[in-house]
Amino acid sequence: MWKAKRGGGDLPRSFHKNSRAFKNEWISGDLLRNSKQDVWTGLSDGLKSYLSKSVASIILFNGDKILFSCSGIAIEHQFFTKFLTTATLVRALNATTKHHDDLKIQVRLDGTRLYDGYMAEYDLDNDFSVVEVYSVRDVQVGPFQSALESLPHGEVLAVGHDTSGEIMVETVELNGDSKVSEDDRDLHCKISKPWEGGPLLSVDGDMVGMNLFFTNRRAIFLPWGTTLNHYLTFVQKKTGLVQ
């Protein structure tokens, strides 16, 4: 059975006043609202193949009923595969475990098959979690160990994976370091789509950030360097490499 600390809920981090993840780390970009099909059609075959094999849909079920879904990106593939995603998945689990008795996490990568997964690691303060899945084939691990030194200007791609198996792509315009204020009214207009936890990529496929959520006008994300630093520090502490 899943066991986790109670509390937190599944609201955006902006509603938690003591959230370490909100200390000047959230960045936003403007959604250009292009057609998903038009964006996907314009991508190179190599980038399409990479996204199809690395970005997964992560689904929380109670029996056959979907309670929550998000996206994740493959960061390690050995005899098991690790998918990094948002800690909102943990909050959804925390909010539902006392009301449901048939919870399970499943991962869809290839568009058809669902793989059983489990929560391997998470850090609520720094807004990430890791789901492990066994026996997944044909996975491509993303450029996890590297991050751009600075955020690019211009158009980038927000990528998600729908529960139906569809890869979703939206174009986001970045105009410098657009940090998000906790009092920003736009944060109350969160769009309920499974973009959370998916990657934000440059048009060349470089990692730019991890999607947190969309509002009506903007994509809210954590820069990949921030997520990478939080995760690697977490792993080092867990393995005893740092004190």
Tab-separated table of N, CA and C in Angstrom, residues 61-193:
chain	number	residue	atom	x	y	z
A	61	PHE	N	-5.341	5.797	-10.389
A	61	PHE	CA	-6.640	5.150	-10.501
A	61	PHE	C	-7.156	4.744	-9.119
A	62	ASN	N	-8.468	4.729	-8.978
A	62	ASN	CA	-9.133	3.955	-7.934
A	62	ASN	C	-9.980	2.923	-8.664
A	63	GLY	N	-9.505	1.694	-8.694
A	63	GLY	CA	-10.122	0.697	-9.555
A	63	GLY	C	-9.924	1.090	-11.000
A	64	ASP	N	-11.009	1.284	-11.736
A	64	ASP	CA	-10.933	1.705	-13.133
A	64	ASP	C	-11.207	3.200	-13.303
A	65	LYS	N	-11.419	3.905	-12.210
A	65	LYS	CA	-11.739	5.330	-12.275
A	65	LYS	C	-10.480	6.174	-12.149
A	66	ILE	N	-10.292	7.124	-13.078
A	66	ILE	CA	-9.150	8.031	-13.028
A	66	ILE	C	-9.424	9.136	-12.004
A	67	LEU	N	-8.525	9.254	-11.019
A	67	LEU	CA	-8.639	10.295	-10.009
A	67	LEU	C	-7.759	11.499	-10.329
A	68	PHE	N	-6.642	11.244	-10.990
A	68	PHE	CA	-5.684	12.313	-11.274
A	68	PHE	C	-4.747	11.829	-12.365
A	69	SER	N	-4.271	12.752	-13.186
A	69	SER	CA	-3.264	12.389	-14.182
A	69	SER	C	-2.291	13.542	-14.354
A	70	CYS	N	-1.069	13.203	-14.702
A	70	CYS	CA	-0.035	14.192	-14.992
A	70	CYS	C	0.903	13.572	-16.022
A	71	SER	N	1.943	14.268	-16.357
A	71	SER	CA	2.945	13.759	-17.293
A	71	SER	C	4.265	13.595	-16.562
A	72	GLY	N	5.160	12.819	-17.141
A	72	GLY	CA	6.487	12.640	-16.576
A	72	GLY	C	7.491	12.382	-17.677
A	73	ILE	N	8.765	12.544	-17.354
A	73	ILE	CA	9.817	12.324	-18.345
A	73	ILE	C	10.782	11.261	-17.846
A	74	ALA	N	11.165	10.344	-18.734
A	74	ALA	CA	12.082	9.266	-18.374
A	74	ALA	C	13.468	9.826	-18.069
A	75	ILE	N	14.001	9.485	-16.887
A	75	ILE	CA	15.315	9.985	-16.494
A	75	ILE	C	16.325	8.856	-16.265
A	76	GLU	N	15.834	7.621	-16.192
A	76	GLU	CA	16.749	6.494	-15.991
A	76	GLU	C	16.074	5.234	-16.513
A	77	HIS	N	16.833	4.392	-17.204
A	77	HIS	CA	16.272	3.163	-17.754
A	77	HIS	C	17.301	2.051	-17.629
A	78	GLN	N	17.017	1.121	-16.688
A	78	GLN	CA	17.854	-0.067	-16.532
A	78	GLN	C	16.905	-1.255	-16.596
A	79	PHE	N	16.856	-2.073	-15.536
A	79	PHE	CA	15.829	-3.109	-15.502
A	79	PHE	C	14.510	-2.514	-15.013
A	80	PHE	N	14.557	-1.269	-14.540
A	80	PHE	CA	13.381	-0.483	-14.238
A	80	PHE	C	13.547	0.876	-14.919
A	81	THR	N	12.463	1.626	-15.022
A	81	THR	CA	12.507	2.961	-15.609
A	81	THR	C	11.986	3.965	-14.595
A	82	LYS	N	12.715	5.071	-14.417
A	82	LYS	CA	12.287	6.135	-13.527
A	82	LYS	C	11.711	7.287	-14.342
A	83	PHE	N	10.537	7.757	-13.916
A	83	PHE	CA	9.906	8.923	-14.534
A	83	PHE	C	9.820	10.041	-13.501
A	84	LEU	N	10.413	11.179	-13.824
A	84	LEU	CA	10.358	12.348	-12.951
A	84	LEU	C	9.118	13.159	-13.278
A	85	THR	N	8.380	13.554	-12.240
A	85	THR	CA	7.172	14.333	-12.443
A	85	THR	C	6.992	15.293	-11.276
A	86	THR	N	5.873	15.980	-11.256
A	86	THR	CA	5.582	16.952	-10.219
A	86	THR	C	5.139	16.277	-8.921
A	87	ALA	N	5.346	16.938	-7.791
A	87	ALA	CA	4.898	16.423	-6.493
A	87	ALA	C	3.386	16.539	-6.323
A	88	THR	N	2.690	17.147	-7.286
A	88	THR	CA	1.235	17.188	-7.223
A	88	THR	C	0.658	15.780	-7.219
A	89	LEU	N	1.356	14.839	-7.824
A	89	LEU	CA	0.928	13.436	-7.779
A	89	LEU	C	0.894	12.937	-6.339
A	90	VAL	N	1.888	13.307	-5.543
A	90	VAL	CA	1.931	12.900	-4.141
A	90	VAL	C	0.769	13.540	-3.379
A	91	ARG	N	0.517	14.803	-3.657
A	91	ARG	CA	-0.585	15.486	-2.974
A	91	ARG	C	-1.927	14.855	-3.331
A	92	ALA	N	-2.075	14.428	-4.580
A	92	ALA	CA	-3.301	13.743	-4.977
A	92	ALA	C	-3.446	12.430	-4.233
A	93	LEU	N	-2.348	11.704	-4.062
A	93	LEU	CA	-2.378	10.464	-3.291
A	93	LEU	C	-2.718	10.737	-1.837
A	94	ASN	N	-2.102	11.739	-1.263
A	94	ASN	CA	-2.373	12.082	0.133
A	94	ASN	C	-3.840	12.443	0.341
A	95	ALA	N	-4.410	13.110	-0.640
A	95	ALA	CA	-5.784	13.589	-0.507
A	95	ALA	C	-6.809	12.483	-0.717
A	96	THR	N	-6.395	11.348	-1.285
A	96	THR	CA	-7.370	10.315	-1.638
A	96	THR	C	-7.216	9.025	-0.867
A	97	THR	N	-6.060	8.758	-0.250
A	97	THR	CA	-5.832	7.443	0.346
A	97	THR	C	-6.813	7.106	1.454
A	98	LYS	N	-7.330	8.100	2.141
A	98	LYS	CA	-8.256	7.792	3.228
A	98	LYS	C	-9.696	7.621	2.733
A	99	HIS	N	-9.923	7.808	1.445
A	99	HIS	CA	-11.265	7.692	0.897
A	99	HIS	C	-11.398	6.547	-0.115
A	100	HIS	N	-10.299	5.936	-0.529
A	100	HIS	CA	-10.339	4.903	-1.548
A	100	HIS	C	-9.461	3.729	-1.113
A	101	ASP	N	-9.865	2.539	-1.505
A	101	ASP	CA	-9.124	1.357	-1.062
A	101	ASP	C	-8.567	0.530	-2.214
A	102	ASP	N	-8.642	1.043	-3.451
A	102	ASP	CA	-8.121	0.296	-4.607
A	102	ASP	C	-7.267	1.221	-5.467
A	103	LEU	N	-6.363	1.976	-4.817
A	103	LEU	CA	-5.514	2.926	-5.523
A	103	LEU	C	-4.379	2.226	-6.252
A	104	LYS	N	-4.051	2.742	-7.413
A	104	LYS	CA	-2.890	2.247	-8.147
A	104	LYS	C	-2.381	3.345	-9.056
A	105	ILE	N	-1.078	3.318	-9.307
A	105	ILE	CA	-0.453	4.231	-10.262
A	105	ILE	C	-0.109	3.427	-11.508
A	106	GLN	N	-0.495	3.933	-12.662
A	106	GLN	CA	-0.123	3.285	-13.906
A	106	GLN	C	0.449	4.328	-14.860
A	107	VAL	N	1.327	3.840	-15.735
A	107	VAL	CA	2.059	4.714	-16.651
A	107	VAL	C	1.786	4.271	-18.082
A	108	ARG	N	1.447	5.237	-18.931
A	108	ARG	CA	1.238	4.964	-20.356
A	108	ARG	C	2.326	5.692	-21.143
A	109	LEU	N	3.105	4.920	-21.883
A	109	LEU	CA	4.190	5.511	-22.669
A	109	LEU	C	3.986	5.323	-24.163
A	110	ASP	N	3.574	4.128	-24.565
A	110	ASP	CA	3.515	3.816	-25.990
A	110	ASP	C	2.153	4.077	-26.614
A	111	GLY	N	1.250	4.687	-25.876
A	111	GLY	CA	-0.045	5.024	-26.436
A	111	GLY	C	-1.122	3.986	-26.228
A	112	THR	N	-0.762	2.763	-25.844
A	112	THR	CA	-1.767	1.717	-25.680
A	112	THR	C	-1.644	1.022	-24.329
A	113	ARG	N	-0.489	0.464	-24.045
A	113	ARG	CA	-0.331	-0.362	-22.849
A	113	ARG	C	-0.155	0.495	-21.598
A	114	LEU	N	-0.752	0.034	-20.488
A	114	LEU	CA	-0.565	0.643	-19.177
A	114	LEU	C	0.377	-0.228	-18.356
A	115	TYR	N	1.387	0.395	-17.766
A	115	TYR	CA	2.356	-0.299	-16.918
A	115	TYR	C	2.115	0.076	-15.457
A	116	ASP	N	2.192	-0.909	-14.578
A	116	ASP	CA	2.069	-0.636	-13.157
A	116	ASP	C	3.295	0.116	-12.658
A	117	GLY	N	3.078	1.144	-11.844
A	117	GLY	CA	4.174	1.914	-11.284
A	117	GLY	C	3.989	2.102	-9.797
A	118	TYR	N	5.019	2.582	-9.138
A	118	TYR	CA	4.899	2.894	-7.720
A	118	TYR	C	5.730	4.134	-7.402
A	119	MET	N	5.354	4.804	-6.332
A	119	MET	CA	6.049	6.011	-5.914
A	119	MET	C	7.369	5.626	-5.265
A	120	ALA	N	8.468	5.994	-5.915
A	120	ALA	CA	9.790	5.604	-5.414
A	120	ALA	C	10.421	6.681	-4.552
A	121	GLU	N	10.278	7.930	-4.963
A	121	GLU	CA	10.913	9.047	-4.253
A	121	GLU	C	10.045	10.287	-4.423
A	122	TYR	N	10.102	11.177	-3.443
A	122	TYR	CA	9.407	12.448	-3.617
A	122	TYR	C	9.944	13.474	-2.634
A	123	ASP	N	9.760	14.736	-2.980
A	123	ASP	CA	10.151	15.857	-2.139
A	123	ASP	C	9.089	16.938	-2.321
A	124	LEU	N	8.197	17.058	-1.339
A	124	LEU	CA	7.113	18.030	-1.436
A	124	LEU	C	7.631	19.461	-1.422
A	125	ASP	N	8.693	19.710	-0.663
A	125	ASP	CA	9.219	21.074	-0.569
A	125	ASP	C	9.752	21.569	-1.905
A	126	ASN	N	10.362	20.663	-2.662
A	126	ASN	CA	10.984	21.060	-3.923
A	126	ASN	C	10.215	20.583	-5.146
A	127	ASP	N	9.001	20.084	-4.907
A	127	ASP	CA	8.014	19.899	-5.981
A	127	ASP	C	8.400	18.878	-7.043
A	128	PHE	N	8.893	17.723	-6.631
A	128	PHE	CA	9.094	16.653	-7.606
A	128	PHE	C	8.782	15.312	-6.959
A	129	SER	N	8.488	14.349	-7.802
A	129	SER	CA	8.343	12.967	-7.369
A	129	SER	C	8.852	12.062	-8.482
A	130	VAL	N	9.146	10.819	-8.137
A	130	VAL	CA	9.683	9.847	-9.096
A	130	VAL	C	8.858	8.572	-9.022
A	131	VAL	N	8.358	8.147	-10.173
A	131	VAL	CA	7.602	6.901	-10.286
A	131	VAL	C	8.475	5.880	-11.001
A	132	GLU	N	8.567	4.683	-10.424
A	132	GLU	CA	9.341	3.598	-11.047
A	132	GLU	C	8.401	2.590	-11.690
A	133	VAL	N	8.819	2.102	-12.854
A	133	VAL	CA	8.048	1.125	-13.619
A	133	VAL	C	9.004	0.037	-14.097
A	134	TYR	N	8.565	-1.203	-14.045
A	134	TYR	CA	9.389	-2.312	-14.504
A	134	TYR	C	8.891	-2.813	-15.861
A	135	SER	N	9.802	-3.398	-16.621
A	135	SER	CA	9.495	-4.086	-17.883
A	135	SER	C	8.975	-3.162	-18.974
A	136	VAL	N	9.390	-1.898	-18.940
A	136	VAL	CA	9.034	-0.987	-20.035
A	136	VAL	C	10.079	-1.099	-21.134
A	137	ARG	N	9.646	-1.239	-22.351
A	137	ARG	CA	10.571	-1.363	-23.476
A	137	ARG	C	10.536	-0.115	-24.338
A	138	ASP	N	11.574	0.030	-25.127
A	138	ASP	CA	11.647	1.108	-26.117
A	138	ASP	C	11.480	2.480	-25.476
A	139	VAL	N	12.257	2.713	-24.407
A	139	VAL	CA	12.255	4.001	-23.718
A	139	VAL	C	13.499	4.780	-24.136
A	140	GLN	N	13.362	6.078	-24.264
A	140	GLN	CA	14.509	6.937	-24.537
A	140	GLN	C	14.652	7.929	-23.395
A	141	VAL	N	15.757	7.856	-22.685
A	141	VAL	CA	15.997	8.744	-21.556
A	141	VAL	C	16.382	10.120	-22.075
A	142	GLY	N	15.752	11.144	-21.503
A	142	GLY	CA	15.998	12.510	-21.930
A	142	GLY	C	17.344	13.029	-21.477
A	143	PRO	N	17.693	14.230	-21.907
A	143	PRO	CA	18.973	14.849	-21.522
A	143	PRO	C	18.914	15.328	-20.080
A	144	PHE	N	18.788	14.348	-19.170
A	144	PHE	CA	18.484	14.663	-17.778
A	144	PHE	C	19.620	15.366	-17.058
A	145	GLN	N	20.854	14.998	-17.334
A	145	GLN	CA	21.984	15.477	-16.540
A	145	GLN	C	22.488	16.854	-16.952
A	146	SER	N	21.845	17.477	-17.931
A	146	SER	CA	22.320	18.790	-18.364
A	146	SER	C	21.173	19.785	-18.386
A	147	ALA	N	21.514	21.046	-18.157
A	147	ALA	CA	20.519	22.115	-18.191
A	147	ALA	C	21.139	23.333	-18.860
A	148	LEU	N	20.319	24.094	-19.558
A	148	LEU	CA	20.804	25.323	-20.167
A	148	LEU	C	21.262	26.289	-19.077
A	149	GLU	N	22.347	27.002	-19.332
A	149	GLU	CA	22.878	27.926	-18.337
A	149	GLU	C	21.930	29.087	-18.071
A	150	SER	N	21.158	29.472	-19.055
A	150	SER	CA	20.172	30.537	-18.875
A	150	SER	C	18.950	30.210	-19.716
A	151	LEU	N	17.813	30.770	-19.311
A	151	LEU	CA	16.588	30.526	-20.059
A	151	LEU	C	16.666	31.184	-21.425
A	152	PRO	N	16.218	30.486	-22.461
A	152	PRO	CA	16.261	31.076	-23.802
A	152	PRO	C	15.182	32.136	-23.970
A	153	HIS	N	15.350	32.979	-24.965
A	153	HIS	CA	14.318	33.931	-25.360
A	153	HIS	C	13.621	33.370	-26.595
A	154	GLY	N	12.350	33.665	-26.712
A	154	GLY	CA	11.627	33.204	-27.886
A	154	GLY	C	10.783	31.982	-27.590
A	155	GLU	N	10.463	31.226	-28.634
A	155	GLU	CA	9.519	30.123	-28.521
A	155	GLU	C	10.176	28.848	-28.013
A	156	VAL	N	9.480	28.190	-27.078
A	156	VAL	CA	9.856	26.865	-26.586
A	156	VAL	C	8.601	25.997	-26.634
A	157	LEU	N	8.771	24.702	-26.336
A	157	LEU	CA	7.666	23.757	-26.460
A	157	LEU	C	7.311	23.170	-25.096
A	158	ALA	N	6.048	23.309	-24.698
A	158	ALA	CA	5.536	22.628	-23.512
A	158	ALA	C	4.922	21.312	-23.968
A	159	VAL	N	5.340	20.212	-23.334
A	159	VAL	CA	4.939	18.881	-23.800
A	159	VAL	C	4.244	18.130	-22.667
A	160	GLY	N	3.160	17.462	-22.996
A	160	GLY	CA	2.462	16.611	-22.053
A	160	GLY	C	1.999	15.341	-22.742
A	161	HIS	N	1.521	14.398	-21.946
A	161	HIS	CA	1.021	13.134	-22.492
A	161	HIS	C	-0.363	12.898	-21.899
A	162	ASP	N	-1.382	12.878	-22.750
A	162	ASP	CA	-2.752	12.708	-22.296
A	162	ASP	C	-3.002	11.246	-21.906
A	163	THR	N	-4.046	11.026	-21.091
A	163	THR	CA	-4.372	9.664	-20.668
A	163	THR	C	-4.784	8.782	-21.841
A	164	SER	N	-5.228	9.389	-22.938
A	164	SER	CA	-5.634	8.626	-24.119
A	164	SER	C	-4.440	8.102	-24.910
A	165	GLY	N	-3.240	8.606	-24.590
A	165	GLY	CA	-2.040	8.198	-25.311
A	165	GLY	C	-1.520	9.250	-26.259
A	166	GLU	N	-2.191	10.398	-26.330
A	166	GLU	CA	-1.799	11.463	-27.252
A	166	GLU	C	-0.708	12.343	-26.653
A	167	ILE	N	0.356	12.588	-27.429
A	167	ILE	CA	1.356	13.575	-27.049
A	167	ILE	C	0.789	14.960	-27.347
A	168	MET	N	0.826	15.839	-26.348
A	168	MET	CA	0.290	17.193	-26.489
A	168	MET	C	1.451	18.180	-26.521
A	169	VAL	N	1.365	19.158	-27.410
A	169	VAL	CA	2.418	20.160	-27.540
A	169	VAL	C	1.787	21.540	-27.656
A	170	GLU	N	2.263	22.481	-26.856
A	170	GLU	CA	1.863	23.879	-26.965
A	170	GLU	C	3.125	24.737	-27.095
A	171	THR	N	3.015	25.841	-27.810
A	171	THR	CA	4.137	26.765	-27.954
A	171	THR	C	4.058	27.832	-26.869
A	172	VAL	N	5.198	28.104	-26.231
A	172	VAL	CA	5.290	29.079	-25.152
A	172	VAL	C	6.336	30.123	-25.524
A	173	GLU	N	6.008	31.383	-25.329
A	173	GLU	CA	6.938	32.476	-25.616
A	173	GLU	C	7.598	32.917	-24.313
A	174	LEU	N	8.943	32.826	-24.266
A	174	LEU	CA	9.700	33.282	-23.107
A	174	LEU	C	10.318	34.640	-23.420
A	175	ASN	N	10.153	35.558	-22.491
A	175	ASN	CA	10.693	36.907	-22.666
A	175	ASN	C	11.571	37.278	-21.483
A	176	GLY	N	12.619	36.506	-21.268
A	176	GLY	CA	13.512	36.776	-20.151
A	176	GLY	C	13.066	36.047	-18.900
A	177	ASP	N	13.575	36.469	-17.775
A	177	ASP	CA	13.330	35.826	-16.494
A	177	ASP	C	12.025	36.341	-15.903
A	178	SER	N	10.895	35.770	-16.305
A	178	SER	CA	9.575	36.238	-15.872
A	178	SER	C	9.146	35.486	-14.618
A	179	LYS	N	9.633	35.931	-13.466
A	179	LYS	CA	9.309	35.265	-12.216
A	179	LYS	C	7.864	35.537	-11.830
A	180	VAL	N	7.265	34.557	-11.152
A	180	VAL	CA	5.855	34.626	-10.803
A	180	VAL	C	5.706	35.072	-9.354
A	181	SER	N	4.797	36.008	-9.132
A	181	SER	CA	4.487	36.458	-7.778
A	181	SER	C	3.424	35.558	-7.164
A	182	GLU	N	3.553	35.290	-5.879
A	182	GLU	CA	2.573	34.459	-5.185
A	182	GLU	C	1.187	35.100	-5.184
A	183	ASP	N	1.126	36.403	-5.313
A	183	ASP	CA	-0.146	37.118	-5.314
A	183	ASP	C	-0.725	37.311	-6.712
A	184	ASP	N	-0.101	36.694	-7.690
A	184	ASP	CA	-0.552	36.836	-9.072
A	184	ASP	C	-1.963	36.258	-9.219
A	185	ARG	N	-2.914	37.082	-9.632
A	185	ARG	CA	-4.300	36.636	-9.763
A	185	ARG	C	-4.462	35.559	-10.826
A	186	ASP	N	-3.572	35.540	-11.782
A	186	ASP	CA	-3.676	34.578	-12.871
A	186	ASP	C	-3.530	33.143	-12.374
A	187	LEU	N	-2.917	32.959	-11.202
A	187	LEU	CA	-2.716	31.618	-10.670
A	187	LEU	C	-4.027	30.947	-10.291
A	188	HIS	N	-5.082	31.719	-10.129
A	188	HIS	CA	-6.383	31.157	-9.782
A	188	HIS	C	-7.124	30.641	-11.013
A	189	CYS	N	-6.520	30.774	-12.186
A	189	CYS	CA	-7.164	30.336	-13.436
A	189	CYS	C	-6.461	29.102	-13.987
A	190	LYS	N	-6.149	28.171	-13.114
A	190	LYS	CA	-5.442	26.965	-13.523
A	190	LYS	C	-6.297	26.128	-14.477
A	191	ILE	N	-5.699	25.689	-15.572
A	191	ILE	CA	-6.374	24.847	-16.555
A	191	ILE	C	-6.200	23.390	-16.156
A	192	SER	N	-7.291	22.652	-16.125
A	192	SER	CA	-7.245	21.259	-15.690
A	192	SER	C	-6.915	20.352	-16.863
A	193	LYS	N	-5.643	20.289	-17.184
A	193	LYS	CA	-5.152	19.381	-18.215
A	193	LYS	C	-3.865	18.743	-17.696
